[in-house]
Coordinates of C-alpha atoms in Angstrom, one line a residue:
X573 CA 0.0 0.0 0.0
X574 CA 2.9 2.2 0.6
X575 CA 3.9 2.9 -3.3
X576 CA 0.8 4.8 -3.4
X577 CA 1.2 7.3 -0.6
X578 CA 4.2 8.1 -2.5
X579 CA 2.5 9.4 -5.4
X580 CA 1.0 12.9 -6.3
X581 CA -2.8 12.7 -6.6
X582 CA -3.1 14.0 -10.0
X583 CA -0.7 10.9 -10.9
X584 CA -3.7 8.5 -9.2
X585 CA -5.9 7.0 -12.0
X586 CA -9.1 5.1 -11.3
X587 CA -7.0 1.8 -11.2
X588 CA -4.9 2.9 -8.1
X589 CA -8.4 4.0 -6.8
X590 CA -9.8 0.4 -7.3
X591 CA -6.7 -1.4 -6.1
X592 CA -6.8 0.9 -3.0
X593 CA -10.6 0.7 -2.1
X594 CA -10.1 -3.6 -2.1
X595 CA -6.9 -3.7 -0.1
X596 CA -7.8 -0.8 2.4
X597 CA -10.3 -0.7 5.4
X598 CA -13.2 2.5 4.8
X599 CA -11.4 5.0 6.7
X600 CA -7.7 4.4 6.0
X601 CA -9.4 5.1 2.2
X602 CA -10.7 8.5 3.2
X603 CA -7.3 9.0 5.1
X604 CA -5.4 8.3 1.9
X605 CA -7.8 10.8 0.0
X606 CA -6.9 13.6 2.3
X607 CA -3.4 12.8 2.0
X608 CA -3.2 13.2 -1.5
X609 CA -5.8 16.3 -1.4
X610 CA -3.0 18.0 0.8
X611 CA 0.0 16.9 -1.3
X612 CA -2.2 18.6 -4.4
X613 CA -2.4 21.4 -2.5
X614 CA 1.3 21.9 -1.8
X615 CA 2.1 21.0 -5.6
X616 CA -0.2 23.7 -6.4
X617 CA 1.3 26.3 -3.7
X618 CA 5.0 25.6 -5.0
X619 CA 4.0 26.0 -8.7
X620 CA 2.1 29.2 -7.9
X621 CA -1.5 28.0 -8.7
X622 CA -3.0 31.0 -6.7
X623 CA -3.9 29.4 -3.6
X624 CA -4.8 31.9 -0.7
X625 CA -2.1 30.8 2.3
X626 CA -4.1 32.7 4.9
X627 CA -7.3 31.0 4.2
X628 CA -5.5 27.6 3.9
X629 CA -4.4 27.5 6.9
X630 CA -7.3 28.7 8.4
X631 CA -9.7 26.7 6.6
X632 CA -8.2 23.9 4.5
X633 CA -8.4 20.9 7.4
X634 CA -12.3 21.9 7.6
X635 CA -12.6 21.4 4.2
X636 CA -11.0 18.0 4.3
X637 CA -13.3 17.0 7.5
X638 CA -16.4 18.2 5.8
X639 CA -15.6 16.4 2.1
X640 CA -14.6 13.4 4.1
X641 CA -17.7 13.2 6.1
X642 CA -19.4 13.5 2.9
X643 CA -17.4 10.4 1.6
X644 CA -18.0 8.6 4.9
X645 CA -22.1 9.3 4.7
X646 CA -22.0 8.0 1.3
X647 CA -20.2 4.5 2.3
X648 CA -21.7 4.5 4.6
X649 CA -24.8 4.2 3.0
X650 CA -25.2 0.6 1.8
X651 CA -28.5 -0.5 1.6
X652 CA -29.0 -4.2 1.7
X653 CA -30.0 -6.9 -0.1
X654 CA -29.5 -4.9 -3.7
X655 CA -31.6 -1.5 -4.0
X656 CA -32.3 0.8 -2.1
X657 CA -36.0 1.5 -0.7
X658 CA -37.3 4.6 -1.5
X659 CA -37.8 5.5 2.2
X660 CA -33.9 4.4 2.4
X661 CA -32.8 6.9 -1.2
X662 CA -34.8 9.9 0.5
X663 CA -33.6 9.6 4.4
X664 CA -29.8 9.3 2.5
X665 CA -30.6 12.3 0.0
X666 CA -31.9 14.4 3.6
X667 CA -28.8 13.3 5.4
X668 CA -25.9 14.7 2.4
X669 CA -28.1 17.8 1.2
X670 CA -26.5 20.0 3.1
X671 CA -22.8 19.3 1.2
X672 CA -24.4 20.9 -2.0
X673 CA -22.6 24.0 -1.7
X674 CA -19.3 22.6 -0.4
X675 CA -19.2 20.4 -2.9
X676 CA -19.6 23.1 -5.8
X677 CA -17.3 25.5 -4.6
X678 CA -14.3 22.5 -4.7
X679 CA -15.0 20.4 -8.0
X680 CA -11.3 20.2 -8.6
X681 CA -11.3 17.8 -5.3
X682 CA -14.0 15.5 -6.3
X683 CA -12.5 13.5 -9.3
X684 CA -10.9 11.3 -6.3
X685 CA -14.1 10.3 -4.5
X686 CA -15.9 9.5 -8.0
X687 CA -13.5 6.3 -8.0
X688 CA -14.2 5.9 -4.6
X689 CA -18.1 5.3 -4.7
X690 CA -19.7 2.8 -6.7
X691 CA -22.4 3.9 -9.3
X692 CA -25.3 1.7 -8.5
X693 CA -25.0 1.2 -4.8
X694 CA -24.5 5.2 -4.7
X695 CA -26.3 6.9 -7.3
X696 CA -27.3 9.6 -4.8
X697 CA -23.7 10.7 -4.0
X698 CA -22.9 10.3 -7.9
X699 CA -25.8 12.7 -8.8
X700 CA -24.8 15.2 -5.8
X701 CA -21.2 14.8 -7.3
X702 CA -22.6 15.7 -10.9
X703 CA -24.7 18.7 -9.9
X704 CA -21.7 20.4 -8.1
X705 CA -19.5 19.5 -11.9
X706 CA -22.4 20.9 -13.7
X707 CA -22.1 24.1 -11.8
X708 CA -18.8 24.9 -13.2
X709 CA -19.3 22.8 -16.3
X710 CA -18.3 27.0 -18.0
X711 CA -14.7 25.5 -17.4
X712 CA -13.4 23.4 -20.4
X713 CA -11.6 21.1 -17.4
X714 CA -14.8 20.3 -16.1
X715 CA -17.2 20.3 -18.8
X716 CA -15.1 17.6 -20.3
X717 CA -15.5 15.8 -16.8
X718 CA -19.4 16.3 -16.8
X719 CA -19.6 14.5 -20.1
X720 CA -17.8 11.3 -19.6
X721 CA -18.9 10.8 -15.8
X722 CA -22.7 11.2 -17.0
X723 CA -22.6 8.5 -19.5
X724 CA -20.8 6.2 -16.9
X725 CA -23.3 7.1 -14.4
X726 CA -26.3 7.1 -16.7
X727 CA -25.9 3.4 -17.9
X728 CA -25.2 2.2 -14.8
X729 CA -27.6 4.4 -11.9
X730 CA -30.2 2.9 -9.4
X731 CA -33.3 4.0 -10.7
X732 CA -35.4 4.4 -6.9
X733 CA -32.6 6.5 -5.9
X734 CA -33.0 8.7 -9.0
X735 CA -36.5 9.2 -7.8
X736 CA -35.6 10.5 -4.3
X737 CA -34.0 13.5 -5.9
X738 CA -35.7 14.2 -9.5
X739 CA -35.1 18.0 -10.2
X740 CA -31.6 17.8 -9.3
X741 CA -31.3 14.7 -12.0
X742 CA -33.1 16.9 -14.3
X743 CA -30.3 19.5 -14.1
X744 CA -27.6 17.4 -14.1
X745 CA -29.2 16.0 -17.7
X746 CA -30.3 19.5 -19.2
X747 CA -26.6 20.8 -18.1
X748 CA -25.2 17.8 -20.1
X749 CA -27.2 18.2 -22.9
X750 CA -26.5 21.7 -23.4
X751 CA -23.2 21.1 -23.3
X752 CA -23.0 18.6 -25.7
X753 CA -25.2 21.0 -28.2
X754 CA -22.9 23.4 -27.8
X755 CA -19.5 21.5 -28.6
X756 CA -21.6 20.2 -31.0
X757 CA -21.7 16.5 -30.4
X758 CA -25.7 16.1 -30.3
X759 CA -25.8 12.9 -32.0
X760 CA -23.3 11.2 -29.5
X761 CA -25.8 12.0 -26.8
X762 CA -28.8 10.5 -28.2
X763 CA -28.1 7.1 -26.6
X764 CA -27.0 8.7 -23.2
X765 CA -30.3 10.8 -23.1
X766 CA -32.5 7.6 -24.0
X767 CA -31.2 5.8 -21.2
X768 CA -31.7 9.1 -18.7
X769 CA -35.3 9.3 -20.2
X770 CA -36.2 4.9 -19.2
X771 CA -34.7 6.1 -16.2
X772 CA -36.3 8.9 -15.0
X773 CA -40.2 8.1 -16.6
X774 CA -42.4 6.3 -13.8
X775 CA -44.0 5.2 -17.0
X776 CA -44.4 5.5 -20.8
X777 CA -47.3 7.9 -20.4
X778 CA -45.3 10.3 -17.8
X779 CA -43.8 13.5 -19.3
X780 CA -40.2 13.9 -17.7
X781 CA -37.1 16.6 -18.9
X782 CA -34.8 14.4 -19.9
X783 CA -37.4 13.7 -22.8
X784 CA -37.2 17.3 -23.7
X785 CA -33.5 17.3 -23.8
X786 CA -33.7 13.9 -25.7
X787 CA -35.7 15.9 -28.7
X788 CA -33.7 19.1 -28.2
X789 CA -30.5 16.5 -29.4
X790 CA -32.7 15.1 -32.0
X791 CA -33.5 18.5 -33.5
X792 CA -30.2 20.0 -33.1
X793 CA -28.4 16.8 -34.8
X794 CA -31.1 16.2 -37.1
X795 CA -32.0 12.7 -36.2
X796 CA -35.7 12.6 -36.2
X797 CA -36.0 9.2 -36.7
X798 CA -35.3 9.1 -32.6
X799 CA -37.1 11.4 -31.9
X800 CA -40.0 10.5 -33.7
X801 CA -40.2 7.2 -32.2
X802 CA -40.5 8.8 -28.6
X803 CA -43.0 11.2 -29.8
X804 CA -45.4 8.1 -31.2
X805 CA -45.5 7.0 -27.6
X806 CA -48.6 9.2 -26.1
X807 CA -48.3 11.4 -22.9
X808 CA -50.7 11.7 -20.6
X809 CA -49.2 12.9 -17.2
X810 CA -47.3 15.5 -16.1
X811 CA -46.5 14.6 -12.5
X812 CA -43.5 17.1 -11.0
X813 CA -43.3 15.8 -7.6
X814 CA -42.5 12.3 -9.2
X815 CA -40.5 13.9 -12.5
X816 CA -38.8 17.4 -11.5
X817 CA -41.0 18.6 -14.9
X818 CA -42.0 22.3 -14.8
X819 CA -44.1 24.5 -16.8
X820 CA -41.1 25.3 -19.1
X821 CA -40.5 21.3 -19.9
X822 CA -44.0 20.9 -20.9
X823 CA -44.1 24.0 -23.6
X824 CA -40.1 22.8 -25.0
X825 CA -41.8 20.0 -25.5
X826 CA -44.1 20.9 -27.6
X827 CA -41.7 23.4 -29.3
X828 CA -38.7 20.3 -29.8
X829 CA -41.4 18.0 -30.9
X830 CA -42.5 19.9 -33.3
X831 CA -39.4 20.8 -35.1
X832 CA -38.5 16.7 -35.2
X833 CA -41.6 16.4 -37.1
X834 CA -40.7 19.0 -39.4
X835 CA -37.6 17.7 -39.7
X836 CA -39.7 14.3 -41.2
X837 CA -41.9 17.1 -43.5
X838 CA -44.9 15.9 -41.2
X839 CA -46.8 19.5 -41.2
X840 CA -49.8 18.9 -39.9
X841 CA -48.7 17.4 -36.7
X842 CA -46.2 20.1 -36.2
X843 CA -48.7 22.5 -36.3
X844 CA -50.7 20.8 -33.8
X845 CA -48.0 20.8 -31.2
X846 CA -47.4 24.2 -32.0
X847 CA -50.6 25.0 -31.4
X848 CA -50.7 23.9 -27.8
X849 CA -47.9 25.5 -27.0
X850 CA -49.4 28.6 -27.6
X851 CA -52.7 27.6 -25.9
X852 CA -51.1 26.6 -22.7
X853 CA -51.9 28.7 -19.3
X854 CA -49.7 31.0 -19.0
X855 CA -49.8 34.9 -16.7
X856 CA -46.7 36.2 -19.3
X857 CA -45.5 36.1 -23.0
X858 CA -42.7 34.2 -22.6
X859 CA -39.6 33.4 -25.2
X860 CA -41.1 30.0 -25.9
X861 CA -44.3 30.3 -26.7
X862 CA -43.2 33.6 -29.2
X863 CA -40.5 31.7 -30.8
X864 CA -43.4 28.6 -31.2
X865 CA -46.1 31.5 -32.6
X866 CA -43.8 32.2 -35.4
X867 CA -43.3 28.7 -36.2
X868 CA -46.9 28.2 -36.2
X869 CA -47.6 30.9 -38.9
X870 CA -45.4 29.7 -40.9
X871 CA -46.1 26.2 -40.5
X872 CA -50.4 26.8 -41.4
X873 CA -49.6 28.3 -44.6
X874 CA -47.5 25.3 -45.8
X875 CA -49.5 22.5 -44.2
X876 CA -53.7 24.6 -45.1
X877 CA -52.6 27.9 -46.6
X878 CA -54.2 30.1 -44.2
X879 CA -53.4 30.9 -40.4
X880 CA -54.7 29.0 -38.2
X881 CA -57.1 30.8 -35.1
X882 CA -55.6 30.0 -31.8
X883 CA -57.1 27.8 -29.6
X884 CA -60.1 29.3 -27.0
X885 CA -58.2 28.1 -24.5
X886 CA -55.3 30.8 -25.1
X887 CA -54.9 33.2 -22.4
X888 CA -55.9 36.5 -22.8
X889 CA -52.5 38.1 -21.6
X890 CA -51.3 35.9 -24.8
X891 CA -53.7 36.7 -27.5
X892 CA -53.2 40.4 -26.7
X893 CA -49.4 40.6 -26.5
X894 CA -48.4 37.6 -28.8
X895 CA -48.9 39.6 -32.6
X896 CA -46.9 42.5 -31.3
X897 CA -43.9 39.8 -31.0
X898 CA -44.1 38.4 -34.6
X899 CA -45.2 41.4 -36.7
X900 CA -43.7 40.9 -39.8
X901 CA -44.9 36.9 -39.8
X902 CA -48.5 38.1 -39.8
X903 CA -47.5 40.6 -42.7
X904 CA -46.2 37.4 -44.3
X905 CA -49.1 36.0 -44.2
X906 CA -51.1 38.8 -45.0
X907 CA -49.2 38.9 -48.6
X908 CA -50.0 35.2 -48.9
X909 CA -53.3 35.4 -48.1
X910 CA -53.9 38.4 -50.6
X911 CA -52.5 35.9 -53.7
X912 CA -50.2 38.5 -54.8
X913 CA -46.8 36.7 -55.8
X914 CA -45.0 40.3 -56.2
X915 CA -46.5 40.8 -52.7
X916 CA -45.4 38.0 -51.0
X917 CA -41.8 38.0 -52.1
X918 CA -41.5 41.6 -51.5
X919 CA -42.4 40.4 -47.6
X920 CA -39.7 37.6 -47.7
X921 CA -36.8 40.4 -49.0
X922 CA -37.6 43.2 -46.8
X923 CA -37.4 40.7 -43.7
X924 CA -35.0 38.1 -45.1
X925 CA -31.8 39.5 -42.1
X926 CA -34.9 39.1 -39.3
X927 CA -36.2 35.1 -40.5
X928 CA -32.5 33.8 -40.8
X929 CA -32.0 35.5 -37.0
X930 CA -34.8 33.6 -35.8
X931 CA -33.7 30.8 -37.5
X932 CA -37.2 30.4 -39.9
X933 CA -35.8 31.4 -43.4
X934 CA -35.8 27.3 -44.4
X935 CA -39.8 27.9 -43.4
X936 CA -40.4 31.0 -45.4
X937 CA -38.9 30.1 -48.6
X938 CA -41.1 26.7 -47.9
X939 CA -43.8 29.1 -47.3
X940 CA -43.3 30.7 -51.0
X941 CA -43.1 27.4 -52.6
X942 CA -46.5 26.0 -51.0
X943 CA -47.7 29.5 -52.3
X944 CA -47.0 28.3 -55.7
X945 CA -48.5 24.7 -55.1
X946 CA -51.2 26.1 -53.8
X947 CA -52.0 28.3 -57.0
X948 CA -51.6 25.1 -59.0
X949 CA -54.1 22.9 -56.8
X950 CA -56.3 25.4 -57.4
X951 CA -56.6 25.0 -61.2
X952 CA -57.5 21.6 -60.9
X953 CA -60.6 22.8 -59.3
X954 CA -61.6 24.7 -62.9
X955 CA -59.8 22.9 -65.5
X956 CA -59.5 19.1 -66.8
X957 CA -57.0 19.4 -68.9
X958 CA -54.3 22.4 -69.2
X959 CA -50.6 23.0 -70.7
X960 CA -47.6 23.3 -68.8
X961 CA -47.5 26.6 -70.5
X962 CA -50.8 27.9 -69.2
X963 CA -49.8 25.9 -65.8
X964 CA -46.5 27.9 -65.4
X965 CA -48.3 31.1 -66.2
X966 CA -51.1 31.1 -63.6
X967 CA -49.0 30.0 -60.9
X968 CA -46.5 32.8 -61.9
X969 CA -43.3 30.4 -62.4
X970 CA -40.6 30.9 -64.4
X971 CA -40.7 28.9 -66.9
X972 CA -42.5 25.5 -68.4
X973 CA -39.7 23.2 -66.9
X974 CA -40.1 24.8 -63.4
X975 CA -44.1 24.1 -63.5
X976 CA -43.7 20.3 -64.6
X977 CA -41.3 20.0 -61.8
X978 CA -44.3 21.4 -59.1
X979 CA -47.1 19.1 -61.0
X980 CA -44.3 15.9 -60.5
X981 CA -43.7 16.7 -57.2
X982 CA -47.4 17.2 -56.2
X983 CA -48.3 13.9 -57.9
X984 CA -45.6 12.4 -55.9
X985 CA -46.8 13.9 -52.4
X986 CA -50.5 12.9 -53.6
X987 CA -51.7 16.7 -53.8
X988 CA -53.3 16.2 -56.8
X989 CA -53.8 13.5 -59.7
X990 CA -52.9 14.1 -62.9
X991 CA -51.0 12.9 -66.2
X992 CA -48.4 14.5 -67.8
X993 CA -47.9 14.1 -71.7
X994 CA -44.8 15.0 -72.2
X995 CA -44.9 15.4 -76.0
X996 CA -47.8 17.6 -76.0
X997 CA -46.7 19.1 -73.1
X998 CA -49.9 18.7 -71.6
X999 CA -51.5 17.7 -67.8
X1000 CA -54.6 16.0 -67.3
X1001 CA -56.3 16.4 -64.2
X1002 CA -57.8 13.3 -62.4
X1003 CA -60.3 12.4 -59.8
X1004 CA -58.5 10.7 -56.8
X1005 CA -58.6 7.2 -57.1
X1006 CA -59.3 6.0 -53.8
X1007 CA -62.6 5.6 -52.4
X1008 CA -61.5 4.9 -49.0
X1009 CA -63.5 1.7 -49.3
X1010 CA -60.2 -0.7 -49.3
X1011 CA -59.2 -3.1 -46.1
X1012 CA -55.8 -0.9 -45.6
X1013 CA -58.5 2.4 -45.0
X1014 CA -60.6 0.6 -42.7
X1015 CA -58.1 -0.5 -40.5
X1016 CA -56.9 2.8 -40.6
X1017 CA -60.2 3.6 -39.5
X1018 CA -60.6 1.4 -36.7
X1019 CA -57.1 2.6 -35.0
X1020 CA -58.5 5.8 -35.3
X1021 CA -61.6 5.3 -33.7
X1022 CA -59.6 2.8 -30.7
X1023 CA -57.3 5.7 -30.3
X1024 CA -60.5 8.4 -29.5
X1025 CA -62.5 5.5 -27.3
X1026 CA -59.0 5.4 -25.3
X1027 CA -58.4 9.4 -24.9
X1028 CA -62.2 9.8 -24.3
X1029 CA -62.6 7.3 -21.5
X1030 CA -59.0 9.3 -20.1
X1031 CA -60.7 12.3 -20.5
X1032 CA -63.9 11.0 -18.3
X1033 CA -61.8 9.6 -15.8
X1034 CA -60.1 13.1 -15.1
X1035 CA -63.1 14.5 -14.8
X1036 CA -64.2 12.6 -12.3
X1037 CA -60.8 12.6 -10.7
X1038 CA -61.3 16.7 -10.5
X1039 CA -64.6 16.8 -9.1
X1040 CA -64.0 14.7 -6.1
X1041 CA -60.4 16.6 -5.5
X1042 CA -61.3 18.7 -2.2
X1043 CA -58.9 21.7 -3.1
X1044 CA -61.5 21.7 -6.0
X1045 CA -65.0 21.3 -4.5
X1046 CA -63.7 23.7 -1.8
X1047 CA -63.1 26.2 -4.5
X1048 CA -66.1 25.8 -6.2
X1049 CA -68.0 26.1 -2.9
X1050 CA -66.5 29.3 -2.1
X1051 CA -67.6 30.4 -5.6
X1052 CA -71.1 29.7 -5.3
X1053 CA -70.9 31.4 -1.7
X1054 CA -69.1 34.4 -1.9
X1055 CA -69.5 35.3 -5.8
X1056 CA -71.9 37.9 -5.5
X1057 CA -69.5 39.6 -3.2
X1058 CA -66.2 39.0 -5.2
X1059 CA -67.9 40.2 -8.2
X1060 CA -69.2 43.6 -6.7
X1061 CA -65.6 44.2 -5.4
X1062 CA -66.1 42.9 -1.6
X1063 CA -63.7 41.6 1.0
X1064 CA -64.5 38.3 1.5
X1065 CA -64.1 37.2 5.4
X1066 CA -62.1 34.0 5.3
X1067 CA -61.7 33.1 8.6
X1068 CA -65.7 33.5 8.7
X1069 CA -65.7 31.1 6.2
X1070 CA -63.6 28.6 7.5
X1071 CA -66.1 28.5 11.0
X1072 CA -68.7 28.4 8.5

């Protein structure tokens, strides 16, 4: 044991770690810890690292008590046999809250007592450990630490004790994903993220962050296939206590979901998701639900061709502030809406700086191209058969090669039906062919209908759930009780109606 006393700690890789942790009794571990912490310490005083003498002698052997009581509350946590309970994970996570701070303010003295702790048995201490790495993840020293000790822990954590402490997981996980946006290596933290998300969820149907940071890396790498699959599976709760979620995971939900499915050219849908996000209960405009507005313009024109009303549910704070946010969207579609091509582009020059800002040019110049599709769907509606020619000159296109390549494209994406003759340089516009009678419609039918049964019995259960919550009736009792008086401006007497 003695060739490792001998050496300096930032010589100590997780080997020595191991080899000491099986040879050595608990506290002659923590002993050698603070041995090396100090030996650090005087490498870095004779080097010049600008370490404060006065406050080291001062303060430096509490340090080392309080990080090695830390270390000794972790080990000393062992729950047996295998898990932990969760009455076990939250008594532990009370006992060690108190080293948050400590812990932050010396990240270069935990790498040491991450090889000390196994991942499983001590997920708590690992995430504590992670949360005060993430604080100073700024530092390329530490951010590089942050990303390889996440996807160690993340394959490896207890999942009850995850649950004793679920915000601080969900900041560990939204710290790690930013960075990894930022030193742009998204795609490598798809797999991390997917294991964070199974586990985090109580279930399938639960809404948790990690799944927000999991389509944030699908959308910033542009692998919507991954996200897409998560997004098939249906949410239906959004339980904070259980998941650390907040109001701001539930609308970059909506908002990252939506830009995986446009990333799959699935319009509609995006919409929809955009939609709520703009329709969620809110007291404020915030960033989110003005950056998902824009989108949402822009998305209705290309999916229907006309903006979309917001939902009745929107909040009124919303509907009045949200247009003064995105005023030169709603002049885009006011051009689009008025069918005048000049128009239109005219809108896309004047703001062209001001979309590629917000990131929404791709959109707009989609936007102008469903314009044109739009003028040609609408022919079909009047003419049978018409030239490319004509085609080119109603939809105000360029030439005849650039309206045959609109009418093969919309044939393609089964806007409309036609046939092209190519030596007469003719289209012939067709009735579409399917009568929706076929055994591939009605199935799709049926799923459809199973799919409403199932959210309409969810929908019925909630109710019922809300009626017979006492928070609720006590509300509505209060209402009925006092209404008069609330709505002629009156004080209501609480206390009288608590007696009452």
């Amino acid at each position: 044991m003695g060739h490792f006393l001998h050496l300096p700690r930032r010589l100590w890789c997780a080997s020595h770690w191991e080899a000491i942790e099986r040879t050595c009794a608990p506290h002659l571990v923590s002993r050698i810890w603070c041995i090396g912490e100090r030996e650090a310490r005087e490498d870095a005083v004779e080097n010049g690292a600008g370490v404060n003498c006065t406050d080291a002698g001062r303060s430096g052997t509490m340090a080392e008590e309080d990080l090695e009581g830390f270390v000794a509350a972790a080990r000393a946590f062992d729950p047996s046999p295998g898990e932990a309970t969760m009455e076990q994970a939250r008594a532990f996570n009370e006992e060690i809250a108190g080293a948050e701070d400590l812990l932050a303010r010396k990240p270069h003295e935990l790498l040491p007592i991450f090889h000390l702790l196994h991942v499983q048995h001590k997920t708590l201490a690992w995430l504590y450990l992670l949360e005060a790495v993430a604080k100073n993840a700024s530092q390329a020293t530490y951010e590089r630490m942050l990303v390889e000790k996440f996807q160690t822990f993340v394959g490896s954590c207890c999942h009850v004790q995850l649950k004793a402490n679920p915000a601080k997981f969900s900041y560990v996980t939204r710290t790690y994903t930013q960075t990894m946006v930022r030193i742009g290596c998204a795609r490598q933290a798809i797999l991390y993220l997917q294991a964070a998300v199974e586990k985090a969820r109580p279930s399938e149907e639960h809404l948790t962050p990690q799944a927000v940071d999991l389509l944030q890396a699908c959308a910033v790498s542009k692998c919507y296939s991954y996200g897409n699959r998560f997004l098939s599976q249906a949410v239906y709760e959004v339980d904070p206590g259980k998941t650390g979620c907040n109001a701001s995971d539930v609308l970059l939900y909506f908002y990252y979901g939506a830009l995986v499915l446009l990333g799959e050219k699935r319009f509609h849908e995006a919409k929809c998701l955009l939609r709520q996000a703009v329709g969620m209960p809110a007291t404020v405009v915030s960033a989110i639900v003005v950056e998902a507005y824009k989108k949402f313009i822009l998305v209705s024109l290309i999916s229907e061709g006309v903006v979309d009303s917001l939902p009745k549910c929107t909040p009124t704070v919303v509907q009045r502030q949200l247009k003064g946010f995105a005023m030169e969207y709603i002049a885009l579609a006011d051009a689009y809406k008025r069918r005048q091509t000049q128009l239109l582009l005219g809108e896309v020059e004047s703001h062209r700086s001001l979309f590629k800002k917000d990131g929404n040019f791709g959109l707009v110049k989609q936007c102008v191209s469903s314009f044109y599709r739009s003028n040609i769907q609408r022919l079909t509606k009047t003419y049978l058969t018409l030239s490319l020619k004509d085609i080119a000159k109603a939809a105000e296109l360029s030439t005849e090669k650039e309206a045959e390549e609109y009418v093969l494209r919309m044939i393609d994406n089964k806007d409309i039906f036609a046939k092209i003759d190519q030596r007469e340089g003719m289209v012939h516009f067709q009735e579409d062919p399917d009568n929706y009678g076929s055994q591939a419609s009605l199935e799709k039918l049926d799923g459809v209908m199973r799919k409403l049964k199932d959210v309409v019995g969810r929908i019925q259960q909630t109710d019922r759930n809300v009626s017979l919550d006492k928070n609720f009736v006590s509300k509505m009792l209060m209402k009925d009780k006092f209404g008069a008086i609330l709505e002629e401006g009156g004080v209501l007497d609480t206390a009288a109606f608590a007696q009452d």
